[in-house]
Amino acid sequence: MPIGLLADIQYADQEDTFTEGRCQRYREAPGKLQQAVKAFVAQEPQLSCVLTLGDIINGRHATQQEDIQDLDLVLELLQPLAAAGVPMHHTFGNHCLSLPRDMMLRRLGMPASFYAVDIEPGWRLLVLDTTEMSGHSGYPKDSKLGEEAAAYQEAHPLSEQEPHMHGWNGGIGSDQMRWLRQQLQRADADGVNVICSCHHQLGPGAARATHMAWNHKSILEVILGGACVKLVLSGHDHMGGYACIQGKHFVTLEALLEAPSGANAFATLDLLPKAIIVTGHGSCRSRQLAI
């Protein structure tokens, strides 16, 4: 059964903006999302789930109530998936945390900010939270994660050598890193394949250096040690990208937010015994990945 993929819907009730010559079409996002959901619901065979890769809203409005209204609209547009019996799995992005973390967990129906779920026979999804160690995490400065983030930033200041240390990025803390190791060991023992999802890319070359997770090198080392990992999916770098590292595939999905007017950006994923097929729609690239 295929899996639906969406990245960086990033809806906001605001005028378009332009970044690096690219247009962010905020008010077009709901119409494009509605089209993507309609395609997902009509998919044959029925999708096993839909996975979002972060930044479901843009946030940053003058008032929290405006951000909540944006989220309400996005969740309303996603509702036909639930009505059709298609589960949704969400990934936290940096813009998601314009609203309180606890609120987003509750509204998105997430069991936690990082979690594991079996999505098809022989396949397990590990959703990582690369926002938890960051300046926008929502955790108090005197919390364990707040202190880890501050210490990491102090030890790794933004520089030409570490261009990923921008404030719009983030990483995972020590507890989540320990959880990831345990999950990969369990998956290897269970003989299942693993897909990891995270908002910030972990595989160098699959996204620009300025858009990688803070501690992507340490996370990558853990992932490369897990024979079970076949694919890492991310968003964040709106132009998309791809890299293959030691036989593992790293895909950055193109942003729905920046799909051209009259077009779209979403994908489906087919998990085959010897390959993963990414079927892109609109500005999302299609890929055939051998496993």
Short mmCIF file of C-alpha atoms in Angstrom, two decimals:
data_model
loop_
_atom_site.label_atom_id
_atom_site.label_comp_id
_atom_site.label_asym_id
_atom_site.label_seq_id
_atom_site.Cartn_x
_atom_site.Cartn_y
_atom_site.Cartn_z
CA MET A 1 0.00 0.00 0.00
CA PRO A 2 1.37 3.44 -0.90
CA ILE A 3 2.16 6.23 1.56
CA GLY A 4 1.25 9.87 0.94
CA LEU A 5 3.88 12.56 1.52
CA LEU A 6 3.50 16.30 2.16
CA ALA A 7 6.19 18.81 3.09
CA ASP A 8 6.05 22.45 4.17
CA ILE A 9 2.41 23.29 3.61
CA GLN A 10 3.28 26.34 5.71
CA TYR A 11 -0.10 28.01 5.33
CA ALA A 12 -0.62 31.55 6.58
CA ASP A 13 -3.26 34.11 5.78
CA GLN A 14 -0.75 36.60 4.42
CA GLU A 15 0.62 38.01 1.20
CA ASP A 16 3.24 36.15 -0.86
CA THR A 17 6.89 36.66 0.01
CA PHE A 18 10.08 36.11 -1.99
CA THR A 19 13.20 34.32 -0.77
CA GLU A 20 16.29 33.79 -2.94
CA GLY A 21 14.17 34.51 -6.01
CA ARG A 22 11.54 31.91 -5.06
CA CYS A 23 7.93 32.77 -4.27
CA GLN A 24 6.20 31.57 -1.10
CA ARG A 25 2.51 31.41 -2.03
CA TYR A 26 0.86 31.29 1.40
CA ARG A 27 -2.75 31.85 0.40
CA GLU A 28 -2.53 29.28 -2.41
CA ALA A 29 -1.54 26.55 0.06
CA PRO A 30 -5.10 25.60 1.15
CA GLY A 31 -6.28 25.01 -2.42
CA LYS A 32 -3.21 22.93 -3.21
CA LEU A 33 -3.60 20.95 0.01
CA GLN A 34 -7.24 20.27 -0.82
CA GLN A 35 -6.21 18.93 -4.24
CA ALA A 36 -3.50 16.73 -2.70
CA VAL A 37 -5.93 15.31 -0.12
CA LYS A 38 -8.48 14.60 -2.84
CA ALA A 39 -5.80 12.70 -4.80
CA PHE A 40 -4.75 10.78 -1.68
CA VAL A 41 -8.34 9.75 -0.90
CA ALA A 42 -8.87 8.59 -4.49
CA GLN A 43 -5.62 6.58 -4.53
CA GLU A 44 -5.96 2.90 -5.43
CA PRO A 45 -5.04 0.86 -3.54
CA GLN A 46 -5.88 2.92 -0.47
CA LEU A 47 -2.95 4.64 1.19
CA SER A 48 -1.63 3.01 4.34
CA CYS A 49 -1.00 6.49 5.80
CA VAL A 50 -0.07 10.08 5.00
CA LEU A 51 3.12 11.56 6.46
CA THR A 52 3.77 15.28 6.82
CA LEU A 53 7.36 16.43 7.09
CA GLY A 54 6.94 19.57 9.18
CA ASP A 55 5.92 23.22 8.94
CA ILE A 56 2.25 22.50 8.55
CA ILE A 57 1.62 26.21 9.22
CA ASN A 58 3.84 29.24 8.82
CA GLY A 59 2.96 30.94 12.09
CA ARG A 60 4.64 34.17 13.16
CA HIS A 61 1.40 36.17 13.15
CA ALA A 62 0.94 39.12 15.47
CA THR A 63 -1.40 37.08 17.68
CA GLN A 64 -1.55 33.43 18.68
CA GLN A 65 -5.23 33.34 17.73
CA GLU A 66 -4.32 34.05 14.08
CA ASP A 67 -1.89 31.10 14.10
CA ILE A 68 -4.62 28.91 15.60
CA GLN A 69 -7.03 29.97 12.85
CA ASP A 70 -4.46 28.95 10.22
CA LEU A 71 -4.01 25.58 11.92
CA ASP A 72 -7.78 25.09 12.14
CA LEU A 73 -8.09 25.54 8.37
CA VAL A 74 -5.28 23.09 7.58
CA LEU A 75 -6.72 20.45 9.91
CA GLU A 76 -10.15 20.92 8.36
CA LEU A 77 -8.68 20.32 4.90
CA LEU A 78 -6.96 17.14 6.14
CA GLN A 79 -10.18 15.77 7.65
CA PRO A 80 -11.25 13.78 4.53
CA LEU A 81 -8.25 11.50 5.13
CA ALA A 82 -9.54 10.53 8.56
CA ALA A 83 -13.04 10.09 7.14
CA ALA A 84 -11.58 7.70 4.53
CA GLY A 85 -9.75 5.73 7.24
CA VAL A 86 -6.25 6.91 6.23
CA PRO A 87 -4.05 7.48 9.31
CA MET A 88 -1.84 10.58 9.49
CA HIS A 89 1.64 10.84 11.01
CA HIS A 90 3.12 14.27 11.60
CA THR A 91 6.67 15.58 11.99
CA PHE A 92 7.49 18.75 13.89
CA GLY A 93 9.06 21.63 11.93
CA ASN A 94 10.47 24.90 13.17
CA HIS A 95 7.43 26.90 12.02
CA CYS A 96 5.07 24.47 13.78
CA LEU A 97 6.37 25.76 17.09
CA SER A 98 4.94 29.19 16.51
CA LEU A 99 2.22 27.59 18.65
CA PRO A 100 2.93 25.92 22.01
CA ARG A 101 4.43 22.44 21.72
CA ASP A 102 1.76 20.81 23.90
CA MET A 103 -0.99 22.39 21.81
CA MET A 104 0.53 21.14 18.55
CA LEU A 105 0.95 17.62 19.93
CA ARG A 106 -2.69 17.56 20.99
CA ARG A 107 -4.13 19.16 17.85
CA LEU A 108 -2.09 16.95 15.50
CA GLY A 109 -2.86 13.81 17.49
CA MET A 110 0.82 12.98 17.92
CA PRO A 111 1.73 10.47 20.68
CA ALA A 112 4.96 12.41 21.32
CA SER A 113 7.30 14.66 19.36
CA PHE A 114 9.34 11.58 18.39
CA TYR A 115 7.83 8.13 18.09
CA ALA A 116 7.82 4.79 16.25
CA VAL A 117 4.93 3.24 14.32
CA ASP A 118 4.63 0.18 12.08
CA ILE A 119 3.20 1.43 8.78
CA GLU A 120 3.20 -1.70 6.61
CA PRO A 121 4.21 -5.32 7.14
CA GLY A 122 7.98 -5.33 7.45
CA TRP A 123 8.25 -1.52 7.58
CA ARG A 124 8.57 0.79 10.58
CA LEU A 125 8.51 4.59 10.65
CA LEU A 126 10.68 6.45 13.14
CA VAL A 127 9.58 10.08 13.42
CA LEU A 128 12.38 12.26 14.82
CA ASP A 129 12.08 15.72 16.34
CA THR A 130 14.92 17.91 15.11
CA THR A 131 13.35 20.97 16.74
CA GLU A 132 13.80 19.85 20.33
CA MET A 133 17.37 21.15 20.68
CA SER A 134 16.99 24.66 19.30
CA GLY A 135 16.23 28.24 20.19
CA HIS A 136 12.57 27.77 19.22
CA SER A 137 11.96 24.43 20.95
CA GLY A 138 9.54 25.82 23.53
CA TYR A 139 11.46 24.13 26.33
CA PRO A 140 12.56 26.38 29.24
CA LYS A 141 16.16 27.57 29.16
CA ASP A 142 16.84 25.86 32.48
CA SER A 143 15.44 22.50 31.29
CA LYS A 144 17.75 19.67 30.25
CA LEU A 145 17.03 20.29 26.55
CA GLY A 146 17.33 24.05 26.98
CA GLU A 147 20.74 23.65 28.54
CA GLU A 148 21.84 21.12 25.90
CA ALA A 149 20.84 23.52 23.13
CA ALA A 150 22.69 26.45 24.71
CA ALA A 151 25.80 24.36 25.28
CA TYR A 152 25.74 23.02 21.72
CA GLN A 153 25.40 26.50 20.25
CA GLU A 154 28.26 27.77 22.37
CA ALA A 155 30.49 24.90 21.29
CA HIS A 156 29.42 25.18 17.63
CA PRO A 157 28.97 28.84 16.66
CA LEU A 158 27.69 29.70 13.18
CA SER A 159 30.68 29.82 10.82
CA GLU A 160 31.84 28.83 7.35
CA GLN A 161 32.80 25.47 8.86
CA GLU A 162 29.37 25.02 10.48
CA PRO A 163 26.85 26.83 8.24
CA HIS A 164 24.02 24.67 9.60
CA MET A 165 24.05 26.45 12.97
CA HIS A 166 21.42 28.95 11.88
CA GLY A 167 18.52 29.65 14.22
CA TRP A 168 15.99 28.15 11.81
CA ASN A 169 17.61 24.73 12.27
CA GLY A 170 17.83 22.49 15.32
CA GLY A 171 18.88 19.06 16.48
CA ILE A 172 17.99 16.17 18.74
CA GLY A 173 18.97 15.88 22.38
CA SER A 174 20.81 13.12 24.21
CA ASP A 175 17.67 11.28 25.33
CA GLN A 176 16.24 11.16 21.80
CA MET A 177 19.63 10.04 20.47
CA ARG A 178 19.59 7.17 22.96
CA TRP A 179 16.02 6.32 21.92
CA LEU A 180 17.05 6.30 18.25
CA ARG A 181 19.89 3.86 18.92
CA GLN A 182 17.54 1.56 20.83
CA GLN A 183 14.89 1.71 18.11
CA LEU A 184 17.39 0.80 15.39
CA GLN A 185 18.71 -2.09 17.46
CA ARG A 186 15.15 -3.30 17.98
CA ALA A 187 14.30 -2.98 14.28
CA ASP A 188 17.46 -4.88 13.31
CA ALA A 189 16.49 -7.62 15.77
CA ASP A 190 12.90 -7.68 14.48
CA GLY A 191 14.09 -7.88 10.87
CA VAL A 192 12.04 -4.88 9.71
CA ASN A 193 13.01 -2.04 7.39
CA VAL A 194 13.02 1.51 8.74
CA ILE A 195 12.08 4.89 7.29
CA CYS A 196 13.12 7.89 9.36
CA SER A 197 11.36 11.22 9.01
CA CYS A 198 12.63 14.54 10.34
CA HIS A 199 12.13 18.14 9.33
CA HIS A 200 15.83 19.02 9.04
CA GLN A 201 17.91 16.89 6.71
CA LEU A 202 20.59 14.54 8.08
CA GLY A 203 22.34 13.41 4.89
CA PRO A 204 24.90 15.86 3.47
CA GLY A 205 24.12 16.61 -0.17
CA ALA A 206 20.38 16.03 0.22
CA ALA A 207 19.86 19.64 1.32
CA ARG A 208 21.90 22.81 1.35
CA ALA A 209 24.53 22.99 4.10
CA THR A 210 22.64 25.94 5.60
CA HIS A 211 19.53 23.80 6.15
CA MET A 212 20.95 20.68 7.83
CA ALA A 213 20.18 19.65 11.41
CA TRP A 214 22.61 21.07 13.97
CA ASN A 215 24.01 17.69 15.02
CA HIS A 216 23.33 15.90 11.75
CA LYS A 217 26.79 14.34 11.75
CA SER A 218 26.17 12.56 15.06
CA ILE A 219 22.67 11.46 14.04
CA LEU A 220 23.96 10.26 10.67
CA GLU A 221 26.58 8.12 12.40
CA VAL A 222 23.83 6.36 14.35
CA ILE A 223 21.65 5.90 11.26
CA LEU A 224 24.49 4.49 9.18
CA GLY A 225 25.06 1.94 11.94
CA GLY A 226 21.54 0.57 11.52
CA ALA A 227 21.29 -1.96 8.70
CA CYS A 228 17.50 -1.60 8.90
CA VAL A 229 17.40 2.04 7.74
CA LYS A 230 16.55 2.34 4.05
CA LEU A 231 15.26 5.90 3.72
CA VAL A 232 15.39 9.25 5.52
CA LEU A 233 12.72 11.79 4.55
CA SER A 234 12.83 15.49 5.36
CA GLY A 235 11.42 18.86 4.34
CA HIS A 236 12.66 22.33 5.38
CA ASP A 237 14.85 23.04 2.33
CA HIS A 238 11.99 23.96 0.01
CA MET A 239 13.83 23.20 -3.23
CA GLY A 240 14.18 19.52 -2.35
CA GLY A 241 17.19 17.26 -2.79
CA TYR A 242 18.65 13.77 -2.71
CA ALA A 243 21.76 11.91 -1.59
CA CYS A 244 22.75 8.27 -1.25
CA ILE A 245 25.18 7.55 1.59
CA GLN A 246 26.46 4.01 2.13
CA GLY A 247 23.43 2.62 0.33
CA LYS A 248 20.92 4.60 2.38
CA HIS A 249 18.67 7.12 0.65
CA PHE A 250 18.12 10.68 1.90
CA VAL A 251 15.26 12.55 0.23
CA THR A 252 14.22 16.15 0.85
CA LEU A 253 10.69 16.65 -0.44
CA GLU A 254 9.89 19.82 -2.34
CA ALA A 255 7.63 22.30 -0.50
CA LEU A 256 3.95 22.58 -1.28
CA LEU A 257 4.25 26.24 -0.28
CA GLU A 258 6.49 27.01 -3.27
CA ALA A 259 4.69 24.99 -5.92
CA PRO A 260 3.99 27.23 -8.94
CA SER A 261 0.55 28.74 -9.33
CA GLY A 262 -1.68 26.20 -11.06
CA ALA A 263 0.59 23.33 -9.98
CA ASN A 264 1.15 21.37 -6.78
CA ALA A 265 3.80 19.50 -4.77
CA PHE A 266 3.10 16.17 -3.07
CA ALA A 267 4.18 12.57 -3.52
CA THR A 268 3.35 8.94 -2.90
CA LEU A 269 5.76 6.27 -1.75
CA ASP A 270 5.57 2.60 -2.76
CA LEU A 271 7.58 0.14 -0.65
CA LEU A 272 8.64 -2.83 -2.78
CA PRO A 273 10.90 -5.76 -1.89
CA LYS A 274 13.87 -4.37 -3.84
CA ALA A 275 13.02 -0.69 -4.33
CA ILE A 276 11.28 2.36 -2.95
CA ILE A 277 9.35 4.26 -5.61
CA VAL A 278 8.70 7.96 -5.05
CA THR A 279 5.99 9.20 -7.42
CA GLY A 280 6.07 12.97 -7.45
CA HIS A 281 3.16 15.17 -8.41
CA GLY A 282 3.63 18.72 -9.67
CA SER A 283 7.01 20.07 -8.66
CA CYS A 284 7.93 17.02 -6.55
CA ARG A 285 10.49 14.80 -8.26
CA SER A 286 9.89 11.11 -8.88
CA ARG A 287 12.65 8.71 -7.84
CA GLN A 288 13.36 4.97 -7.99
CA LEU A 289 15.56 3.95 -5.06
CA ALA A 290 17.11 0.50 -4.97
CA ILE A 291 17.23 -1.24 -1.58
#
